[in-house]
XYZ file of C-alpha atoms in Angstrom:
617
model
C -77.293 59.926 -76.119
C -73.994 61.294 -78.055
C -74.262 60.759 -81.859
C -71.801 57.480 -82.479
C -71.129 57.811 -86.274
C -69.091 59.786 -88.149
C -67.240 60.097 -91.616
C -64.311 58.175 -91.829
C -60.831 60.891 -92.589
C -59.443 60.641 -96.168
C -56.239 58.607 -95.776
C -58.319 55.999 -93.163
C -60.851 55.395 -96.157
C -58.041 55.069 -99.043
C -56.352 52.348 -96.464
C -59.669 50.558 -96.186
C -59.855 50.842 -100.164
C -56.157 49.817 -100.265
C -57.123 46.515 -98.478
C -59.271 45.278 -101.503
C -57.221 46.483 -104.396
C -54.042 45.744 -102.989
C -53.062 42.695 -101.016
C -49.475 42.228 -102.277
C -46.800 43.583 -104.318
C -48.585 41.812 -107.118
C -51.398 43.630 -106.869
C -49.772 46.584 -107.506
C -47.773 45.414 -110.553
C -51.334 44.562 -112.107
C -52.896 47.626 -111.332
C -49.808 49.322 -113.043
C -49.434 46.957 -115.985
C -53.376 47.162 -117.020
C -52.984 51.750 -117.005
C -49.968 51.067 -118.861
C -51.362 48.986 -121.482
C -54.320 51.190 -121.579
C -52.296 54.092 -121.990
C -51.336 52.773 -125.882
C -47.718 51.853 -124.834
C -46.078 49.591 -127.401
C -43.034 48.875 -125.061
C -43.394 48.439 -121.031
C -41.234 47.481 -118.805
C -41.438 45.957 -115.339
C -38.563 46.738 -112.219
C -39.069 45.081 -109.137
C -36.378 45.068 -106.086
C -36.914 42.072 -103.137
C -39.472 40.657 -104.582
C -41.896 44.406 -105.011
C -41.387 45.161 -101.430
C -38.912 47.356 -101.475
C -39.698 48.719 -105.475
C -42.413 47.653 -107.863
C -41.583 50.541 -111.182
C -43.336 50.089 -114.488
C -41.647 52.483 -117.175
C -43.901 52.929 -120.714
C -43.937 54.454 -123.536
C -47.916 55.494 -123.700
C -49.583 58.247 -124.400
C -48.623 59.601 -120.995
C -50.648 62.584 -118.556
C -50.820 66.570 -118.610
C -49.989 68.288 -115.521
C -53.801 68.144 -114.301
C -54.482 64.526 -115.313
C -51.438 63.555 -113.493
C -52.358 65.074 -110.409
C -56.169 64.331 -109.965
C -54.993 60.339 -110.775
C -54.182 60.268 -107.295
C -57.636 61.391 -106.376
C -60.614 58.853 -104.914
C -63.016 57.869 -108.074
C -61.018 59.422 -110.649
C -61.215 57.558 -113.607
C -60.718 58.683 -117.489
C -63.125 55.183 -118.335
C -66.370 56.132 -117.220
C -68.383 58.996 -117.299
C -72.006 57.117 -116.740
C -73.604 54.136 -114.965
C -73.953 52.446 -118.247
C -70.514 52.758 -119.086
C -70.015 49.878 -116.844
C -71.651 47.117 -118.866
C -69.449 48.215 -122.150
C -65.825 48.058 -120.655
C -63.147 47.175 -123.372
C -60.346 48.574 -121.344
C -58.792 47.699 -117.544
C -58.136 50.435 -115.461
C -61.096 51.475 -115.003
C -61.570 51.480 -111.058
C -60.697 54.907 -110.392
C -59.250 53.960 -107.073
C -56.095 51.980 -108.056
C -53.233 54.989 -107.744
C -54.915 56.753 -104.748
C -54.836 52.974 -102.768
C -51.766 52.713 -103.594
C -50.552 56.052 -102.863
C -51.929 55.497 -99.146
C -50.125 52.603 -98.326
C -46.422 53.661 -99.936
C -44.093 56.218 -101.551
C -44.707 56.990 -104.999
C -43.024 58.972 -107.546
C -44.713 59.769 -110.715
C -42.735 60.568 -114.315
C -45.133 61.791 -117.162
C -45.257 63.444 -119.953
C -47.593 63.780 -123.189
C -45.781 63.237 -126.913
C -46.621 66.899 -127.628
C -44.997 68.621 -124.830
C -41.255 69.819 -124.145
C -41.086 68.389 -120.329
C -43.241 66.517 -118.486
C -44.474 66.289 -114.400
C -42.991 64.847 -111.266
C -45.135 63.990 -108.575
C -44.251 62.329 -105.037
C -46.817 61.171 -102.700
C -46.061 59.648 -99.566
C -49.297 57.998 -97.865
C -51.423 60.115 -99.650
C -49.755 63.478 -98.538
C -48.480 64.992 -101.807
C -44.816 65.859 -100.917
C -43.883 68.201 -104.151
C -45.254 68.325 -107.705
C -42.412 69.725 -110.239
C -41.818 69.963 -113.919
C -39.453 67.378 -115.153
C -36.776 66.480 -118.505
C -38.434 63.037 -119.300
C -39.454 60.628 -121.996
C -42.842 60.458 -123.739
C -44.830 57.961 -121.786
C -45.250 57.302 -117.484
C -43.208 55.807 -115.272
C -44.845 54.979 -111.601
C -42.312 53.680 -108.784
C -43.948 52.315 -105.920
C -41.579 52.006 -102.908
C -41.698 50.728 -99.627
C -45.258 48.602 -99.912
C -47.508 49.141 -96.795
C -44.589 51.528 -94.857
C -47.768 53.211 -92.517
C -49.574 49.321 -92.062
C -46.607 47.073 -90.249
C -48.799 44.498 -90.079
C -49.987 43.721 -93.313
C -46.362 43.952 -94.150
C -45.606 40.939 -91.708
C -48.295 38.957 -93.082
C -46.549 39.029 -96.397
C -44.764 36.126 -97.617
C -41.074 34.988 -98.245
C -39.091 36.690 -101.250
C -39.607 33.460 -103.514
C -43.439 33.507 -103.044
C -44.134 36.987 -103.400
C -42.101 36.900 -106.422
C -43.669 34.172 -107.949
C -46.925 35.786 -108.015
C -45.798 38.618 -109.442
C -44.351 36.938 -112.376
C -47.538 35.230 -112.316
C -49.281 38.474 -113.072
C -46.809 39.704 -115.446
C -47.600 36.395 -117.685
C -51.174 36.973 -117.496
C -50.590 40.232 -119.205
C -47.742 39.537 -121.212
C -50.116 36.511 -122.576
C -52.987 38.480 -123.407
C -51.021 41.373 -125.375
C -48.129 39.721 -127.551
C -48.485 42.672 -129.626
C -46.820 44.649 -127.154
C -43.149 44.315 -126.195
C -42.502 43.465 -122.326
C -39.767 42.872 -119.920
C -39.141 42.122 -116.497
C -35.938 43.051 -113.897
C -35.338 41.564 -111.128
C -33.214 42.975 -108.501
C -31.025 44.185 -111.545
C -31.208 40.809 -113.672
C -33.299 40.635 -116.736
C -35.513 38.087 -116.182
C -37.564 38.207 -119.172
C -37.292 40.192 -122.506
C -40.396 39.523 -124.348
C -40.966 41.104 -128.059
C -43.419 41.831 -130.202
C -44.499 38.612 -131.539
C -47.896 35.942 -132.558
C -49.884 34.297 -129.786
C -47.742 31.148 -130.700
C -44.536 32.572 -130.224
C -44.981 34.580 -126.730
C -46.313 31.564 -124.951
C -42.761 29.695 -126.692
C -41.403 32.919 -125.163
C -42.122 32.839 -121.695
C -42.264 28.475 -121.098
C -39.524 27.634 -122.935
C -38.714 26.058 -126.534
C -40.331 22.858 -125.258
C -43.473 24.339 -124.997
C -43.726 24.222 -128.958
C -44.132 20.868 -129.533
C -47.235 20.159 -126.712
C -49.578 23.290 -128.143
C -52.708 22.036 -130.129
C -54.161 24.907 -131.671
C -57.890 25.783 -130.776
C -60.316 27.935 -133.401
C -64.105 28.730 -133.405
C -65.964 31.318 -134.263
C -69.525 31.383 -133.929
C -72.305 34.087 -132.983
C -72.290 34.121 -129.359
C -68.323 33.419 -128.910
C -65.389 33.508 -130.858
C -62.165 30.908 -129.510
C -58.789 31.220 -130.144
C -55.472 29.793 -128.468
C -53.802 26.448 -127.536
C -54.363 23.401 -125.264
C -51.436 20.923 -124.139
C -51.213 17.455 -125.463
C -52.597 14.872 -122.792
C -49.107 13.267 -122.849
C -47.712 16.688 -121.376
C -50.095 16.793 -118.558
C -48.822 18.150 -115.356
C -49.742 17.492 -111.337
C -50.583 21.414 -110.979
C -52.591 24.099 -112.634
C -50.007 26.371 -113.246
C -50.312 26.638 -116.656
C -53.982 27.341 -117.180
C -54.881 30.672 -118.801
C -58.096 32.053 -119.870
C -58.773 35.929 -121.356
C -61.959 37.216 -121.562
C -61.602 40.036 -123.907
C -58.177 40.304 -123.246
C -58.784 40.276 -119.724
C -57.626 37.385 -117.441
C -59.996 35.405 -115.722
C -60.627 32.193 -113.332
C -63.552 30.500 -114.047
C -64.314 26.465 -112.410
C -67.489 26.502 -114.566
C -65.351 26.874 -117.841
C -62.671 24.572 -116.156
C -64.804 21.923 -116.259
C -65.823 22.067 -119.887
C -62.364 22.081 -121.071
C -61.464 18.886 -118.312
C -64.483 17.242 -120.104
C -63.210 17.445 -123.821
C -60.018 15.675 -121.793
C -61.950 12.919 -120.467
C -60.363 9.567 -120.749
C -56.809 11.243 -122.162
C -55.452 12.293 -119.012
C -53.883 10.402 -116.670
C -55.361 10.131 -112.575
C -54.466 13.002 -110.941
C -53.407 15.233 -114.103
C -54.784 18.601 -115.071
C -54.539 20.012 -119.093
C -52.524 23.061 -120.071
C -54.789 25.773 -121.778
C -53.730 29.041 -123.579
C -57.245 30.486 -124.559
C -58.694 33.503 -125.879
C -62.566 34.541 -125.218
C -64.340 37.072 -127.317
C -67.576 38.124 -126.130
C -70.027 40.988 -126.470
C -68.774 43.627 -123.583
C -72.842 43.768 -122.765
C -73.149 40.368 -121.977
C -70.488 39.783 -118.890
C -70.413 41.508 -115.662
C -66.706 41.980 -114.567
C -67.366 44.207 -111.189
C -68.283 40.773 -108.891
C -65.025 40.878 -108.041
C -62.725 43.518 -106.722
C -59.520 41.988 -108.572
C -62.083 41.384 -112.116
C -60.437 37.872 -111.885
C -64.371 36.049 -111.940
C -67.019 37.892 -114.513
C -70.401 36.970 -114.636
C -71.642 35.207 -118.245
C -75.357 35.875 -119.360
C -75.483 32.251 -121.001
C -72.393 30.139 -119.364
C -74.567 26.688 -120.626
C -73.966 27.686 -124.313
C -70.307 28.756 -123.634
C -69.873 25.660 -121.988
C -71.042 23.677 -124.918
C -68.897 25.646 -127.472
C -65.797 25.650 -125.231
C -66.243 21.654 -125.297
C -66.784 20.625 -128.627
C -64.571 22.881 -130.055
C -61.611 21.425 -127.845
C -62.910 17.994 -128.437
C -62.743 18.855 -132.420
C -59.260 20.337 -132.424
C -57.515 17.088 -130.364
C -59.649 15.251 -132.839
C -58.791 16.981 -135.862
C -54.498 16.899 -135.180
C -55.175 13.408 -134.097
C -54.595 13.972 -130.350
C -57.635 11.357 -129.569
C -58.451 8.195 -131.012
C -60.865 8.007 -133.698
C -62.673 4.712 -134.869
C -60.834 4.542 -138.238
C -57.408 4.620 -136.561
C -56.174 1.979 -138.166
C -57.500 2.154 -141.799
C -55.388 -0.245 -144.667
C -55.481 1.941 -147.727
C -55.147 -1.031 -149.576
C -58.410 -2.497 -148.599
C -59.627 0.753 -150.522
C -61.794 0.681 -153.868
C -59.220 0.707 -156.740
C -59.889 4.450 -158.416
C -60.950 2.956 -161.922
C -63.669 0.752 -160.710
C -64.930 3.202 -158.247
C -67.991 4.113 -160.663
C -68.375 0.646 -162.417
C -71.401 -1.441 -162.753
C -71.684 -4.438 -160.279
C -72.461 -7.252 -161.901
C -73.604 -10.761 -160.440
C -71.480 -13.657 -160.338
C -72.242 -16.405 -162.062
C -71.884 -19.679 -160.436
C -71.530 -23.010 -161.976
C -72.429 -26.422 -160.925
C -71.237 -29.928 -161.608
C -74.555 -31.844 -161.299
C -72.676 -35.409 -162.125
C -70.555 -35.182 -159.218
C -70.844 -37.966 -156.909
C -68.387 -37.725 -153.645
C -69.288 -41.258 -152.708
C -68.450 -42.287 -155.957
C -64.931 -40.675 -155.632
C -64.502 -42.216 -151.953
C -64.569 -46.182 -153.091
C -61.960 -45.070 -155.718
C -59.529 -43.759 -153.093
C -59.495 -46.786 -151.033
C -58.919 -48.875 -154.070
C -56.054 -47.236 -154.551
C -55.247 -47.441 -151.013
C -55.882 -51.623 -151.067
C -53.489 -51.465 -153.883
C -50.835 -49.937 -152.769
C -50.536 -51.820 -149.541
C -47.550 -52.765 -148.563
C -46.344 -56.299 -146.350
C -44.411 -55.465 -143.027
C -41.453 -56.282 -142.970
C -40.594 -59.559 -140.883
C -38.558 -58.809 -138.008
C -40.765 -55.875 -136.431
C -41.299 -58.823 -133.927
C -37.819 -58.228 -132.351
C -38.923 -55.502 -131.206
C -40.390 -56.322 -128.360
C -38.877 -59.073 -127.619
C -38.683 -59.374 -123.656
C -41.256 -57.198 -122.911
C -43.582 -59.264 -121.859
C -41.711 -60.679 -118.912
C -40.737 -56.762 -118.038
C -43.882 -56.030 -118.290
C -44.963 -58.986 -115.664
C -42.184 -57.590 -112.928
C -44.137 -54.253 -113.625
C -46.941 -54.783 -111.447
C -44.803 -55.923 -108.337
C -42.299 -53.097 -108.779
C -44.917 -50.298 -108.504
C -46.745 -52.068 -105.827
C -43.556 -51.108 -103.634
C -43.086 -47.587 -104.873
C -41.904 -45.101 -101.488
C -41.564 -41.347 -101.980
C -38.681 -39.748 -99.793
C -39.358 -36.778 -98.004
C -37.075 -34.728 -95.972
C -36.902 -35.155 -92.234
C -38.716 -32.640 -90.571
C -37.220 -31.200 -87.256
C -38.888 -29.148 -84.777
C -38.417 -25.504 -85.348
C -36.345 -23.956 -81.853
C -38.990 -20.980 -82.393
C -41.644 -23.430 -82.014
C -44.384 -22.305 -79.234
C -47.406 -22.968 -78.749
C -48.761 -19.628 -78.737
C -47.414 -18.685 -81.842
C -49.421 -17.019 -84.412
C -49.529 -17.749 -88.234
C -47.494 -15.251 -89.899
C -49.076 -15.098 -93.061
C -52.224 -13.635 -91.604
C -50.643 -11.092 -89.637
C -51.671 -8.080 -92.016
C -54.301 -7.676 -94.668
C -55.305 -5.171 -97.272
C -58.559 -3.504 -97.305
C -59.927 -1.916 -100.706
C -56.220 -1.419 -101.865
C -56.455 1.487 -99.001
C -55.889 0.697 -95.553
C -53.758 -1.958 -93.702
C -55.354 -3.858 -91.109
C -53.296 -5.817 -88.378
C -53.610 -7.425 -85.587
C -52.623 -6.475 -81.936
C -52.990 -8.068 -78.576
C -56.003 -5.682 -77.813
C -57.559 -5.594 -81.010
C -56.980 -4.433 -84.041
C -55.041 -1.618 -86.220
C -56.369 0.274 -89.296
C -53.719 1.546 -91.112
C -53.576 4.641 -94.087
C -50.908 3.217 -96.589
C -50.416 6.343 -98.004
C -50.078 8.425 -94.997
C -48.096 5.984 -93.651
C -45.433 5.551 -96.272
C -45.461 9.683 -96.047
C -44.298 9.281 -92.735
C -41.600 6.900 -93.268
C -39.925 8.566 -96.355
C -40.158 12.035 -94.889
C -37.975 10.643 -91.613
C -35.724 9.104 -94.181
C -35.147 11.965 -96.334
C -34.892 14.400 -93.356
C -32.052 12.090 -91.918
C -30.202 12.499 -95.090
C -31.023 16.063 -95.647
C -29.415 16.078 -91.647
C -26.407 14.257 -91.775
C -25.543 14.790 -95.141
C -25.228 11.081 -96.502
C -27.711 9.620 -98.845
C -27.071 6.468 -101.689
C -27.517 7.340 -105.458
C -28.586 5.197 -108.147
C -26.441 5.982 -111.377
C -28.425 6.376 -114.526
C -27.213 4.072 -117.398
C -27.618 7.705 -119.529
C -28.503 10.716 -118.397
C -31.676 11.617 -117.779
C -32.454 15.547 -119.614
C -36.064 17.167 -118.136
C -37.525 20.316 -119.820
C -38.388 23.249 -117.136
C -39.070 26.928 -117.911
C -36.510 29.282 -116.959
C -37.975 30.570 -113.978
C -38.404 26.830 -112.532
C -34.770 26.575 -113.302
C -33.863 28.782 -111.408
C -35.545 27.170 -108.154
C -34.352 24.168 -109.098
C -31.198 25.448 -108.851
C -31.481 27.044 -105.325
C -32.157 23.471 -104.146
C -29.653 21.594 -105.675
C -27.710 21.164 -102.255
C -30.524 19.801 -100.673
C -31.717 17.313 -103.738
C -28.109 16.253 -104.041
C -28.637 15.295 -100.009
C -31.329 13.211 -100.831
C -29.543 11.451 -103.720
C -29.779 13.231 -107.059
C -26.791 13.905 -108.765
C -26.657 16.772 -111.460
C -24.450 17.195 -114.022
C -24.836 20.263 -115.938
C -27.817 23.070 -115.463
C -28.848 25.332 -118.426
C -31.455 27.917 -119.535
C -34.388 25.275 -119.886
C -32.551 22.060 -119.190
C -31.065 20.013 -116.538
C -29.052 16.960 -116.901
C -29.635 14.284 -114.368
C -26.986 11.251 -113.730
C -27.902 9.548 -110.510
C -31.247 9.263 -108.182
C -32.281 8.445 -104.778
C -32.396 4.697 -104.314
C -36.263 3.342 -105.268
C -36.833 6.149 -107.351
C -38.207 5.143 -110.637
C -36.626 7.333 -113.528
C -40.540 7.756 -114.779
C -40.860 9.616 -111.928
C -38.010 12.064 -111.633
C -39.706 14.553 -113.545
C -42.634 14.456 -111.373
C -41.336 14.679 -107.981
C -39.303 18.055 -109.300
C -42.759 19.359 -110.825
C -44.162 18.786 -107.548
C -41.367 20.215 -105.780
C -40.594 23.330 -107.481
C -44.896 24.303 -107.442
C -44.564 23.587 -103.371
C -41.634 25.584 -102.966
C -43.416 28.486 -105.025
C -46.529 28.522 -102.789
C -44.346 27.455 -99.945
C -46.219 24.215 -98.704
C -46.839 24.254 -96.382
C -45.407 27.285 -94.130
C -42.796 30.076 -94.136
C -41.836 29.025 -90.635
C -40.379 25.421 -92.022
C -36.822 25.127 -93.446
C -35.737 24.344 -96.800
C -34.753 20.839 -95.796
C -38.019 20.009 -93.622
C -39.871 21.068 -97.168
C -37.911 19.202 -99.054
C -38.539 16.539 -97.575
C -42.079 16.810 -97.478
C -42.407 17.315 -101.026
C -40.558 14.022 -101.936
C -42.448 12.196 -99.527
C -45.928 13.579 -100.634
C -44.551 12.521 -104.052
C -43.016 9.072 -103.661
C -45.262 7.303 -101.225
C -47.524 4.811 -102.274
C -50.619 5.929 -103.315
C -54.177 4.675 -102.421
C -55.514 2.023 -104.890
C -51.849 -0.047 -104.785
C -52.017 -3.611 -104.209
C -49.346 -4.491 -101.779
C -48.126 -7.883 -100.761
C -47.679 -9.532 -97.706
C -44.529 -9.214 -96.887
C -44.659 -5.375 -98.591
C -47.282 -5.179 -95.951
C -45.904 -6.200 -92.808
C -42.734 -4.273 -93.864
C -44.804 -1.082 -94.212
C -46.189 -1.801 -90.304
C -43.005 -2.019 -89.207
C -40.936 0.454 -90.462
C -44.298 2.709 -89.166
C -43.745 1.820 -85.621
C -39.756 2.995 -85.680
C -40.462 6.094 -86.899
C -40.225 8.956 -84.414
C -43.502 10.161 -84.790
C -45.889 7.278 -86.102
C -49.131 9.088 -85.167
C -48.899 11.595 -87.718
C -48.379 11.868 -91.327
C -45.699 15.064 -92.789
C -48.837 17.327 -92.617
C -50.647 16.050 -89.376
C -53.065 13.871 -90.556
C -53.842 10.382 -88.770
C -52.119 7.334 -90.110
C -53.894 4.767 -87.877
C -56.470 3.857 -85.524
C -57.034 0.948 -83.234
C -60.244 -0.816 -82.352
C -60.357 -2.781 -79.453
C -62.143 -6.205 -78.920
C -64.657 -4.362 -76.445
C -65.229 -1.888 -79.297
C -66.328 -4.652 -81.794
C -68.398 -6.168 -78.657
C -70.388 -3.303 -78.578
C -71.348 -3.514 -81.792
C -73.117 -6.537 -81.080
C -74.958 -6.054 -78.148
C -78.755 -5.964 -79.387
């Protein structure tokens, strides 16, 4: 029999390697971000064109290559980190891989600017799927710059699984905060298809998370410090009141190195417990310093999860120390909340003697004694009444005889009642019609049985047909605000906010100005509570980011989905009967009653012969 197995060809094997380090254009800006930093720069900056498909650059001003280093960077396992096996359990830096340039280098065009601080000119090198096309000497600043062009050219289909401009682009600004966040001592900034959409300096921890959310930000941070043995904390968590419906601002570094970690998410939720609202999630800006020998950081092939020799005690410290900071700045209630300084010792007599009171006693006293006296002086003073009190009631007597006869004949009126022309004889009681299980489901009757409805589902289904009819024909009523309502976003959320603003004014929202990190809001869709503007745009702008749920939908059908997901009633709501019966019926016009926005069941019947069944012994 033929031998079957073989060694794979260079470029197949860097495409294979490609596929874990490099899944989308943000992969690549991290990867190019982490040599950067590790290359000493001071200054970096970020270029991206259609969202890092077309262009993903990062220019710095580091330490930069010689003409051999920049070459053999390109190479499979070339690394500058590691020279042993041990080397791998005391990592302080992040490019350490070895693999990062030559997967990228397989999968697009790159062209490669270096040069070291001590040399007159620097290299040029351009690699196109891992072919070097020419290597030349070069006029160019101290420091790298890497542009990465054309993402997956030679792999057409992992560039059709990639997603829409606004969601690739999203994550890569989420990358670029993760390492803008962990490095405010180094000056970043990001352009987007030739806009600057950040411009970061250097600046405290304090200040570059003010930097990057907005001026609002400020005012919700609660500053977090411990330092103990095992673990030393530092960074910011939100104010409960500030709480948002999605994670997106959640940060932990590891030794300046971001990580996800559900264990440690769970900790800091904990500290939280009983300050956030149902269905809220904390916003946390922390830093983790650790021994390097005590974490494992290659269980992952992005080094977003690390392993933790003793995650019980980190848990513990995380906790308390969270717990003691919203304690401390009087985020949560204490017992003496509501001290009176005026109940307080007076200072002088603070380190007096006590001294026992002395108590004196009347042994004559006699309160019976005292009691005769009183009414003597009551007999005395008693006065005569005066004589003609008895005209008074003069004739009542013979009233009061007719009383007895006159409410002896005492008739209540009562309206004529008249036979109804609905009347039938087969009619069925209205007011049991519907009724409300657990707060939850809706059941109702039906000439075969019964229905069991989902309220929430339900109510999805309704408002998404609504909205999608005013998102189609262009006509929706407004509710103007008695003053304008003003709502805090960061800039990027601005901006998406502003891409819909067609759409939302559809619905009903009317807007009246739009500015850096503010928009002004004068009118709202019609049932809207103004509580709950701010939430359905939170909710909103994070489902248009991750586009919820599909590419393939349109702007409007999303829209729509998001306010619906947002607005409907949510399980645990006491309805009333008539809110009831109203919700069953507007369920049965819809179009599609079956089905909630995102395909899930909103009812199911039981017949009588089902319920038989379940009594046959």
């Amino acid at each position: 029999m033929a031998d079957i197995i073989q060694l794979l060809p260079d470029h197949v094997a860097n495409q294979i390697a490609a596929g874990e380090v490099v899944q989308r254009p943000a992969s690549v800006v991290k990867e190019l971000l982490e040599n950067a930093i590790d290359a000493g720069a001071n200054t970096i900056k970020l270029i991206i064109k259609d969202a890092g498909k077309t262009l993903v650059q990062v220019i710095d001003n580091g330490k930069g290559m010689s003409v051999t280093d920049a070459r053999l960077s390109f190479e499979r396992h070339a690394t500058s980190k590691i020279r042993n096996a041990e080397d791998l359990f005391q990592l302080n830096t992040k490019g350490f891989r070895g693999e990062a340039l030559a997967s990228i280098a397989a999968i697009a065009h790159v062209e490669l600017k270096t040069k070291q601080d001590l040399d007159d000119v620097g290299t040029a090198i351009i690699i196109e799927g891992s072919n070097v096309v020419s290597q030349d000497i070069v006029v160019t600043p101290t420091g790298t710059s890497v542009a990465v062009k054309n993402l997956f050219f030679n792999i057409p289909a992992r560039r059709n699984f990639l997603k829409s401009d606004t969601v690739e682009l999203r994550h890569v600004i989420d990358e670029f905060h993760r390492v803008a966040l962990a490095h405010p001592s180094i000056s970043f900034a990001l352009y987007n298809n030739g806009s600057e959409t950040f411009n970061l300096p250097v600046s405290n921890y304090r200040q570059r998370i003010v930097n990057i959310f907005g001026n609002k930000t400020n005012e919700k941070l609660v500053p977090v410090e411990e330092d103990t043995e095992v673990l030393k904390i530092s960074g910011f968590v939100g104010k409960p009141e500030f709480a948002k419906k999605t994670r997106g601002e959640q940060y932990f570094f590891v030794n300046n190195r971001f990580i996800k970690s559900a264990y440690l998410n769970h900790a800091i939720a904990s500290a939280f417990d009983g300050l956030l609202k149902s269905g809220t999630h904390a916003s946390y800006f922390l830093n983790l310093t650790v021994d390097p020998h005590t974490i494992d950081i290659n269980i992952h092939p992005t080094k977003t999860e690390i392993k933790f020799d003793d995650e019980h005690t980190l848990y513990a410290l995380l906790r308390s120390a969270i717990k003691h900071s919203l304690g401390q700045f009087n985020i949560a209630p204490v017992l003496d909340f509501e001290r009176d300084p005026n109940l307080d010792t007076p200072y002088d007599y603070k380190k007096a003697d006590s001294k026992a009171p002395k108590i004196e006693v009347d042994r004559s006293f006699n309160p019976f004694q005292e009691e005769q006296q009183s009414r003597a002086k009551a007999i005395a003073y008693k006065k005569e009444p005066v004589a003609s009190w008895e005209s008074l009631y003069v004739g009542l007597e013979s009233k009061g005889n007719n009383s007895k006869q006159d409410f002896t004949e005492v008739r209540f009126e009562s309206e004529e009642q008249t036979a109804s022309i609905f009347t039938d004889e087969n009619q069925v009681d209205k007011t049991n019609t519907t009724y409300q299980l657990h707060n939850k489901y809706i059941i109702s009757a039906i000439k075969s049985g019964m229905l069991v409805i989902d309220q929430h589902r339900a109510h999805q289904r309704i408002l998404y047909e609504d909205f999608l009819k005013n998102l189609t024909i262009k006509e929706a009523v407004s509710q103007q605000l008695l003053f304008p309502l003003r709502l805090h976003f960061s800039p990027q959320d601005i901006v998406i906010i502003r891409q819909l603003k067609d759409d939302l004014e559809h619905t009903g929202f009317v807007f009246s100005s739009f500015k850096d990190e503010t928009v002004d809001i004068t009118g709202v869709p019609v049932g809207v509570p103004e509580s709950e503007v701010s939430i359905i745009l939170e909710q909103l702008v994070s489902d248009v980011e991750n586009e919820v749920p599909d590419s393939n939908f349109s702007a409007a059908d999303l829209l729509a989905k998001s306010m619906a997901k947002s607005l409907a009633i949510k399980t645990g709501q006491s309805l009333q009967k008539d809110e009831q019966e109203h919700l069953v019926n507007k369920l049965f016009a819809c179009k599609e009653p079956n089905v909630s926005p995102t395909n899930r069941t909103t009812f199911v019947t039981m017949t009588v012969d089902e319920l038989d069944k379940k009594f046959i012994l």
